[in-house]
Coordinates of C-alpha atoms in Angstrom, one line a residue:
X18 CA -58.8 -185.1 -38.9
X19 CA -55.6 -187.3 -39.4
X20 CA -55.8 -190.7 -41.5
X21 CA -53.9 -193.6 -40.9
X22 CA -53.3 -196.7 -42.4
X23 CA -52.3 -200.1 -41.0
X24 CA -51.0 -203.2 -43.3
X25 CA -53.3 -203.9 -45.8
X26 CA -55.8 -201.6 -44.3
X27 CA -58.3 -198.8 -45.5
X28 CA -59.4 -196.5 -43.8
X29 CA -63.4 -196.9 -42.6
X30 CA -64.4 -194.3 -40.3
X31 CA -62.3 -191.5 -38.8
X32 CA -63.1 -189.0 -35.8
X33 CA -61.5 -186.4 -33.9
X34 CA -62.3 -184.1 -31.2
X35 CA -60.0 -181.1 -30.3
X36 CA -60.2 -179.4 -27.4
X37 CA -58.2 -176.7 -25.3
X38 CA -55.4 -177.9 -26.9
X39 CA -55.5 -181.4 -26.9
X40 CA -56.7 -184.3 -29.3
X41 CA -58.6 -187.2 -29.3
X42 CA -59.4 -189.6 -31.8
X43 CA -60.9 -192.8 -33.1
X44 CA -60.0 -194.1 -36.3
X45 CA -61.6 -197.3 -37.5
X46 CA -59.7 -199.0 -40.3
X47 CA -59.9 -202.6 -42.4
X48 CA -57.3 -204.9 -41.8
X49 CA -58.0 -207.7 -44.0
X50 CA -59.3 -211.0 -44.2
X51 CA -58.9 -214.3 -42.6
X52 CA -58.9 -217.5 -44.6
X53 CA -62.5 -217.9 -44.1
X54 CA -63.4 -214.8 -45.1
X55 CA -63.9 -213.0 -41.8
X56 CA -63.2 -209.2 -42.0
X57 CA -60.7 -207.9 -39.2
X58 CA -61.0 -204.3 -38.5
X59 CA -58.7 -202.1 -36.2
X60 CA -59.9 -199.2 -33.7
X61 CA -56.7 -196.6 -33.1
X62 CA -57.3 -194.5 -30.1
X63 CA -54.9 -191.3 -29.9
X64 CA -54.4 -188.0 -27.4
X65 CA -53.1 -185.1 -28.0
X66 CA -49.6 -186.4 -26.4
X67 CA -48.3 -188.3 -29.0
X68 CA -49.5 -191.7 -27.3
X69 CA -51.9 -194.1 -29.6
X70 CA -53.1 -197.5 -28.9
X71 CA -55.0 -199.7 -32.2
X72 CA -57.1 -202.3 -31.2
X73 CA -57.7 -205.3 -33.0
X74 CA -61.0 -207.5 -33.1
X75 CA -59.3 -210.5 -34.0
X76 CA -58.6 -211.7 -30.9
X77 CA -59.6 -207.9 -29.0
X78 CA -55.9 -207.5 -29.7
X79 CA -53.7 -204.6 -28.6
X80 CA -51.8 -204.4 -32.1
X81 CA -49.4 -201.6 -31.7
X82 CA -48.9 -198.9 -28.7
X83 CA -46.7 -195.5 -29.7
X84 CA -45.6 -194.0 -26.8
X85 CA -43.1 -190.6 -26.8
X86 CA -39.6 -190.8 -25.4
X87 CA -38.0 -188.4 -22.9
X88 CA -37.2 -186.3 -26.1
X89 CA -40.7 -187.2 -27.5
X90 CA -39.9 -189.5 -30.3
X91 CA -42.6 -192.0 -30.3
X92 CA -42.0 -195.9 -30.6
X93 CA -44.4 -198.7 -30.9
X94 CA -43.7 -200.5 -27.5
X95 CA -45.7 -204.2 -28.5
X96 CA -44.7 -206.8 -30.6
X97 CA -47.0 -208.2 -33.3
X98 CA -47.6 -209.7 -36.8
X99 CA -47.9 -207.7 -39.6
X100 CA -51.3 -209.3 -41.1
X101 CA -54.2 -210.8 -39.4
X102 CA -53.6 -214.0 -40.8
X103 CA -50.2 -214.1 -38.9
X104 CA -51.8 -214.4 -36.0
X105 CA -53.3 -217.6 -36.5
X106 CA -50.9 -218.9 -38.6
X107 CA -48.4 -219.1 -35.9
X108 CA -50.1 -218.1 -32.5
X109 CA -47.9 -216.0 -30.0
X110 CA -50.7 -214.3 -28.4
X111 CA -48.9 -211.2 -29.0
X112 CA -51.4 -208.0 -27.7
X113 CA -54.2 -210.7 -26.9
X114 CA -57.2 -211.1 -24.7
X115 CA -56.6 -214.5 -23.7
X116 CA -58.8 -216.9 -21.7
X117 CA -61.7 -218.1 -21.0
X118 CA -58.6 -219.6 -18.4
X119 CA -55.6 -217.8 -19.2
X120 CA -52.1 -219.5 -17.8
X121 CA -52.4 -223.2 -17.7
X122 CA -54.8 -225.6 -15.6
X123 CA -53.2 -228.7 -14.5
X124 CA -53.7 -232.2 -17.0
X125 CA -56.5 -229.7 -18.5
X126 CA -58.5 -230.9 -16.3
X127 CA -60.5 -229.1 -12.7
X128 CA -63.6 -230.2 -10.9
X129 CA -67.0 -227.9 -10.2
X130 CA -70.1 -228.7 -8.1
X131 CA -69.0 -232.6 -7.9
X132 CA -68.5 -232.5 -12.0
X133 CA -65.3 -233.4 -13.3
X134 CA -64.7 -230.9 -17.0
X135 CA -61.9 -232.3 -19.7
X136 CA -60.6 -229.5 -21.6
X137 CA -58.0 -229.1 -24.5
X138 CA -54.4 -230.1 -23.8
X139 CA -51.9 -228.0 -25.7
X140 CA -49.0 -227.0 -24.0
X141 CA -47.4 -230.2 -23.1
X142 CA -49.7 -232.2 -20.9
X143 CA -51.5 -229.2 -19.4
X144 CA -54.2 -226.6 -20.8
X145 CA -53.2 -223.2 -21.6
X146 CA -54.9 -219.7 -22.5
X147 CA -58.1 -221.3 -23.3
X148 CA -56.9 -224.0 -25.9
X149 CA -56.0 -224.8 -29.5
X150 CA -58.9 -222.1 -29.9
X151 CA -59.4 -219.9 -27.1
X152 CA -61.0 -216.0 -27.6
X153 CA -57.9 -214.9 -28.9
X154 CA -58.4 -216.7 -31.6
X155 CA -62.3 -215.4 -32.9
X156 CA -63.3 -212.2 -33.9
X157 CA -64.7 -209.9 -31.4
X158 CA -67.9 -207.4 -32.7
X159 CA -67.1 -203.9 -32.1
X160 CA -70.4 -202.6 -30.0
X161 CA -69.0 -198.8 -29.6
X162 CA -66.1 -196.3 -30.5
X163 CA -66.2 -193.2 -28.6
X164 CA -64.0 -190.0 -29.1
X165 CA -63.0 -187.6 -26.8
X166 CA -60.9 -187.6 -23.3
X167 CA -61.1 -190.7 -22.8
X168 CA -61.1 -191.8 -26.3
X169 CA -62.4 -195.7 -26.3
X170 CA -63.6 -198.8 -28.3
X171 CA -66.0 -201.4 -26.6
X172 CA -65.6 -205.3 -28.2
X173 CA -67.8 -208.4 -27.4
X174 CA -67.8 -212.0 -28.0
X175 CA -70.2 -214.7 -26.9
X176 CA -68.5 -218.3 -26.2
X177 CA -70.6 -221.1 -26.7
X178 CA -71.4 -223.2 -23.6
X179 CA -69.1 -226.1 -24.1
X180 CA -66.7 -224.3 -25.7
X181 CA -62.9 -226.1 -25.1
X182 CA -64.6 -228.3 -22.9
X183 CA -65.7 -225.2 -20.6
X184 CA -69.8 -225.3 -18.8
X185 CA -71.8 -222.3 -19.4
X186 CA -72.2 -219.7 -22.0
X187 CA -70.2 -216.9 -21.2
X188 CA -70.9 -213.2 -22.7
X189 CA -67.5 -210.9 -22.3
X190 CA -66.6 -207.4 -23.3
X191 CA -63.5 -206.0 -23.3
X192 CA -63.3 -201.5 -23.5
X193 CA -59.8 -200.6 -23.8
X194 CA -60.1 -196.6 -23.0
X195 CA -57.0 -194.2 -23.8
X196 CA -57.2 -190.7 -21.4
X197 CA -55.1 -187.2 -22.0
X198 CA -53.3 -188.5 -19.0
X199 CA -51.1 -191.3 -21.0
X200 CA -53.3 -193.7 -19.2
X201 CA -54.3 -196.9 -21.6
X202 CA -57.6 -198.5 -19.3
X203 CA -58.4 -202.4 -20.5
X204 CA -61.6 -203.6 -18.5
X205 CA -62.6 -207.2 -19.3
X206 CA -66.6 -208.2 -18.2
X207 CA -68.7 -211.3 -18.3
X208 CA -71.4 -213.2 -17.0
X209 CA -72.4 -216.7 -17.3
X210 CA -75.7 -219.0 -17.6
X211 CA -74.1 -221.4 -15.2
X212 CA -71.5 -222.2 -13.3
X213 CA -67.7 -221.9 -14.5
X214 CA -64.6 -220.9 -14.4
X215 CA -62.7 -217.9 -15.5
X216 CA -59.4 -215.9 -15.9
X217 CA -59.5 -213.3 -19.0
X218 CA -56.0 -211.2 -19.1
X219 CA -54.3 -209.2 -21.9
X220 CA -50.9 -210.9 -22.9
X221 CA -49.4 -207.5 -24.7
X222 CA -45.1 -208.6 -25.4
X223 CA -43.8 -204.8 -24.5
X224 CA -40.3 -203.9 -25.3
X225 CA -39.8 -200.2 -24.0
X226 CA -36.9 -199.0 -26.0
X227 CA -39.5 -200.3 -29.1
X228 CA -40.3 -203.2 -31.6
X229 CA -39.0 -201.9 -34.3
X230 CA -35.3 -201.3 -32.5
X231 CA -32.6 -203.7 -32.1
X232 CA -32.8 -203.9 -27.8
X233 CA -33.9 -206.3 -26.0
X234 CA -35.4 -205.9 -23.0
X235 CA -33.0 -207.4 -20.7
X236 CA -32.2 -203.9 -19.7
X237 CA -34.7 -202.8 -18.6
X238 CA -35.2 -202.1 -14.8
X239 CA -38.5 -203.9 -13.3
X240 CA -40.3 -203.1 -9.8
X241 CA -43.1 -205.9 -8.8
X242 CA -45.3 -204.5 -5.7
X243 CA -45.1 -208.4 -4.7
X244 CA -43.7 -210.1 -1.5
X245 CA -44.5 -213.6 -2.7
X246 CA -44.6 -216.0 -5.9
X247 CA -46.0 -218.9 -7.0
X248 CA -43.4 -221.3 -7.6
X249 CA -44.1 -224.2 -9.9
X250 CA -43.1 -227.6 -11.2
X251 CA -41.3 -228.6 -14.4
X252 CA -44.5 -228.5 -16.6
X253 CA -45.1 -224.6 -14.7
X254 CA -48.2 -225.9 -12.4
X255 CA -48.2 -223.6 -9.7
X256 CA -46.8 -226.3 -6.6
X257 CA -50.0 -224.6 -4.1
X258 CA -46.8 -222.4 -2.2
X259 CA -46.5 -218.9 -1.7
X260 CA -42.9 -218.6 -1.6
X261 CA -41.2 -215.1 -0.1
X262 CA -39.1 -213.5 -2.8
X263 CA -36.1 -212.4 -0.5
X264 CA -32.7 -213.8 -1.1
X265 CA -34.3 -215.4 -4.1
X266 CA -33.9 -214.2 -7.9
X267 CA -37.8 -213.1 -7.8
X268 CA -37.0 -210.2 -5.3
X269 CA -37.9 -207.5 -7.8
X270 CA -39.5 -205.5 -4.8
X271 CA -36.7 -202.3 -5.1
X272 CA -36.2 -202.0 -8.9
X273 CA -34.0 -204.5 -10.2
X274 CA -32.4 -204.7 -13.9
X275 CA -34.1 -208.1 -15.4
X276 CA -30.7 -209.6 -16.9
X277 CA -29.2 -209.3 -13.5
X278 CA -30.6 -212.7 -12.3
X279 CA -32.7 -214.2 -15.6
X280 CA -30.5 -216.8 -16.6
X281 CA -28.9 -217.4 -12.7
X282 CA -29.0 -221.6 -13.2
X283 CA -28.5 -221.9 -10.0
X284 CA -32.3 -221.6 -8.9
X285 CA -34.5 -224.5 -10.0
X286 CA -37.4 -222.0 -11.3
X287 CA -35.2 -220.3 -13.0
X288 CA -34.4 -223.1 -14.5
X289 CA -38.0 -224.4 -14.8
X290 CA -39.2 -221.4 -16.4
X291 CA -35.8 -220.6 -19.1
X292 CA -36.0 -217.3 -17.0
X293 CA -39.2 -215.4 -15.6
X294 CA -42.5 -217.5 -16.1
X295 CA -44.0 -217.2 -12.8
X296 CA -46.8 -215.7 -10.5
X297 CA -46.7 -213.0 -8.4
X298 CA -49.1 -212.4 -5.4
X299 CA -49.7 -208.6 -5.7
X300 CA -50.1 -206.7 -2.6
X301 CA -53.2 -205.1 -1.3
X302 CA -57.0 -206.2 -1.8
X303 CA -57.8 -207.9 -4.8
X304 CA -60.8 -205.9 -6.4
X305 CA -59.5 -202.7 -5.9
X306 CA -57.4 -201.0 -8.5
X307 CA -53.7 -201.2 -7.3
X308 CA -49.7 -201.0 -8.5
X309 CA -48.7 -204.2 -9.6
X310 CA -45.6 -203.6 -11.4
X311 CA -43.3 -200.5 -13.1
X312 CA -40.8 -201.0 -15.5
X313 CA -38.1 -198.5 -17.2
X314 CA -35.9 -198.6 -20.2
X315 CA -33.2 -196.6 -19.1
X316 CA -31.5 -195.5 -22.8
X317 CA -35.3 -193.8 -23.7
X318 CA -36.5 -193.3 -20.6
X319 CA -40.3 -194.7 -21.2
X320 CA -41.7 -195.7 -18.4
X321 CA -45.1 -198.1 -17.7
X322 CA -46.6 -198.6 -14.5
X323 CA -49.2 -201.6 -14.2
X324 CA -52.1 -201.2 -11.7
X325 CA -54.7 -204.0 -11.1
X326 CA -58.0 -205.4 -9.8
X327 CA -56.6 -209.2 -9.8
X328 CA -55.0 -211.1 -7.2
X329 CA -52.0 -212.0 -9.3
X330 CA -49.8 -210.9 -12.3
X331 CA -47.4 -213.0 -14.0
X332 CA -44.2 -212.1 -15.2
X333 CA -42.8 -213.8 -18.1
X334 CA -39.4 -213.0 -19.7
X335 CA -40.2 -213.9 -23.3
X336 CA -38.7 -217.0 -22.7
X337 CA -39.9 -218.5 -25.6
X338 CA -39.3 -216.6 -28.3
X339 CA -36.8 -218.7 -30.6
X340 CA -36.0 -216.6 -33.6
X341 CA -38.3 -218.1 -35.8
X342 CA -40.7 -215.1 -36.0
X343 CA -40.5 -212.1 -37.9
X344 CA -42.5 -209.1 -36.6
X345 CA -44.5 -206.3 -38.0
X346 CA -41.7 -204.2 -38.4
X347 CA -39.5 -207.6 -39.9
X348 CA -37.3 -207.9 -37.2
X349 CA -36.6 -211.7 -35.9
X350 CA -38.2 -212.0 -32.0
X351 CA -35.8 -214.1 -30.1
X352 CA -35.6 -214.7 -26.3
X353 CA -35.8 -212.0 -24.2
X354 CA -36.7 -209.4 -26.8
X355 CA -39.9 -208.8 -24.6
X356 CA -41.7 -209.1 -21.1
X357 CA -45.2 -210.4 -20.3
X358 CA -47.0 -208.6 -17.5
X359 CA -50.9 -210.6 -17.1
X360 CA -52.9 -209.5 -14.2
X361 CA -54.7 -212.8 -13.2
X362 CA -56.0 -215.1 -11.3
X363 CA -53.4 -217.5 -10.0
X364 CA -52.6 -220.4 -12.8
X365 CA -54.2 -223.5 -11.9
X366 CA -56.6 -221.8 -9.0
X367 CA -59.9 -224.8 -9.9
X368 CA -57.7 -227.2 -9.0
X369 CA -55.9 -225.3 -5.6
X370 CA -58.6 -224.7 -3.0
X371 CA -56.0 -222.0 -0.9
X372 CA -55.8 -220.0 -4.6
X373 CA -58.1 -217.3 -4.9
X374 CA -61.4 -218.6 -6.4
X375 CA -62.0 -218.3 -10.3
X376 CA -65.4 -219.5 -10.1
X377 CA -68.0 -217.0 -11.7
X378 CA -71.8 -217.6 -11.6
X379 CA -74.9 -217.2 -12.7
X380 CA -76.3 -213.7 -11.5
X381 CA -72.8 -212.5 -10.7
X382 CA -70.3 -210.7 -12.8
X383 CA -66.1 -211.2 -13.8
X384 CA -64.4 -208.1 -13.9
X385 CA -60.9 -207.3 -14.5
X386 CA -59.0 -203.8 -15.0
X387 CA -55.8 -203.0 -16.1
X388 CA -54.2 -199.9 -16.0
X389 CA -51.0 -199.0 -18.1
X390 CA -49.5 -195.7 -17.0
X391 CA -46.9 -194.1 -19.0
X392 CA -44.4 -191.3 -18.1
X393 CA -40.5 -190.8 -19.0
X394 CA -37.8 -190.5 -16.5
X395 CA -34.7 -188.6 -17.0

C-alpha cells in the first residue's frame, strides 16, 4: 500500500489490490475546507501502469491525471487549482462536471410543455454551464470507492427543483472508473420528478506534454471523427446550421496540428470564438459508445482518444485563458495552454427544435459516457 498526499491533504482511507502483476488502488484523502466549512475529499484511482486519475467531490472534479510518456515518465495532463477554495474563488471549471445545461442556452431563457423558464445569465447575455452556481460548484457525496481492475469512485448530488431557474428535482451520479487498460470511464446518470432539461459533460483543460511544463498545446495534433459543426453567432449561440468542415479551418477530419489554422482571422468563427469554441456533430448513432476525437503531443508522444454516447463534442482551444491564473503546479495559464474536449448535447438544443432533444422525464433516464483512452506513439 502506497500513500499519497494532495495540497493540504491527509490521508483518509487507502486500498490496494495486486494482482498477476498489476495494481489497483483507491486512495481517499482530505482536501480541505471551503469557507463555509464544507469538507472536500479526493478519491485517486491508480493501475499498475503508471496512469492515476484523483477525483474531487467539490464539483465531482477530475483534479489531476498522470499518464506515462513514450519513455514512461508520467505527467499530470489537467490543469487545476491548487486548493479547493481556488476553485470557487475564481471559477474555470477546470476537471468539472458541469451542467445541469452545460455550453450556453440562448438569453437564458427555453420553453417546455407551453412554460416559458428564466434562468441565470452569466456569460454575457446568455446562460452558461448551469449558472453563477451550477453542480460544479457543490459538493458531491461519495456513495462508493471500489478497488481492483477497474478501480472506481461513485459521487452523487441532488439539485433542488428550481435550482437556477431549472423545473424538476434532478438526482445525478457521476462513476469515473480507471481499467489496467489506460482507459479512464466517466458515466454521468440522472432522473427527474418532472419534466426538464439536461446536458451534464466533464470540462477537463488537458495539456499532453503536461501542466506542470512550459508547452502549450498548440502543438499538438488533433483528429475530430466529425463532418459537420455548429457554427454560431457573436455571443457563440449555435446559428441552428450544420455547417461541412471542408475547406474550412474546422476540417480536423485527417489529423491536423491545432496552431495551423487557430488564429486564421480570416474566418468569422474563428474570429467569433478567439480560436476553437465550437460544436462538432460526431459521427455515428448517438447512444452508442463511439470515437469522437484523438489528440497527440508529438515531443512525448501521449496520446488520448475520446469515445462517446452524445451527439456532440465541443472543442475549445483555451481561448480564454488570460494569464491571470496560476495553477497547481504555479505556472501562469494563458491562451492556448489547454484544449477542451465536452461530449454533449448541442449548445442551445431547448431552444432549436432540428437539435437533438435535451429533454429528460419523469420515468426515463440521462446517461452520458466518456471514454478517455491513452497510448504513446513513437
Amino acid at each position: 500500500m502506497r500513500k499519497q498526499q494532495v495540497s493540504a491533504g491527509t490521508l483518509l482511507v487507502a486500498l490496494s489490490i495486486a494482482t498477476a502483476g498489476e495494481a489497483a488502488e483507491v486512495n481517499r484523502m482530505d482536501f480541505g475546507k471551503l469557507a463555509d466549512g464544507s469538507p472536500v475529499e479526493i478519491v485517486e484511482l491508480a493501475n499498475g501502469s503508471g496512469v492515476s486519475a484523483k477525483i474531487m467531490t467539490l464539483g465531482a472534479a477530475i483534479y489531476s491525471l498522470n499518464v506515462p510518456d513514450r519513455n514512461g515518465k508520467s505527467a499530470d495532463i489537467v490543469l487545476g487549482y491548487a486548493t479547493a477554495a481556488e476553485y470557487l474563488a475564481k471559477p474555470q471549471y477546470f476537471g468539472a462536471t458541469v451542467g445541469r445545461y452545460a455550453n450556453r442556452i440562448r438569453n437564458g431563457q427555453f420553453e417546455l410543455d407551453g412554460k416559458r423558464y428564466k434562468l441565470e445569465t452569466n456569460d454575457g447575455p446568455n446562460h452558461l454551464h448551469g449558472g453563477l452556481r451550477g453542480i460544479d460548484k457543490v459538493v458531491w457525496k461519495i456513495d462508493s470507492v471500489k478497488a481492483g481492475s477497474p478501480a472506481s469512485v461513485v459521487l452523487s448530488h441532488v439539485s433542488p427543483d428550481g435550482q437556477g431557474g431549472y423545473p424538476g428535482t434532478l438526482k445525478m451520479t457521476a462513476t469515473y472508473s480507471l481499467s489496467d487498460k489506460n482507459e479512464l470511464t466517466v458515466e454521468y446518470r440522472a432522473t427527474t420528478d418532472k419534466p426538464t432539461v439536461l446536458n451534464i459533460t466533464n470540462h477537463s483543460y488537458f495539456n499532453l506534454a503536461g501542466d506542470a511544463g512550459s508547452s502549450d498545446i498548440i502543438g499538438h495534433r488533433l483528429t475530430v471523427f466529425a463532418d459537420a459543426y455548429t457554427p454560431v453567432d457573436s455571443t457563440l449561440i449555435p446559428t441552428g446550421e450544420r455547417r461541412n468542415v471542408a475547406g474550412t479551418p474546422f476540417d480536423f477530419r485527417e489529423a491536423q496540428t491545432i496552431g495551423l489554422r487557430v488564429r486564421d482571422g480570416r474566418d468569422e468563427q474563428i474570429r467569433f470564438g478567439r480560436g476553437y469554441d465550437h460544436n462538432y456533430v460526431v459521427r455515428g448513432q448517438a447512444g452508442t459508445l463511439r470515437p469522437a476525437a484523438r489528440v497527440e503531443d508529438p515531443a512525448s508522444g501521449r496520446v488520448m482518444e475520446l469515445l462517446t454516447t452524445a451527439p456532440g463534442v465541443q472543442f475549445y482551444s483555451g481561448n480564454f485563458l488570460d494569464g491571470t491564473t496560476v495553477g497547481k503546479a504555479g505556472r501562469i495559464y494563458r491562451q492556448g495552454d489547454a484544449l477542451c474536449l465536452e461530449p454533449q448535447v448541442f449548445p442551445d438544443s431547448p431552444n432549436q427544435p432540428d437539435f437533438p432533444s435535451a429533454r429528460l422525464d419523469p420515468g426515463k433516464t440521462y446517461t452520458n459516457t466518456m471514454v478517455y483512452r491513452f497510448s504513446t506513439s513513437r
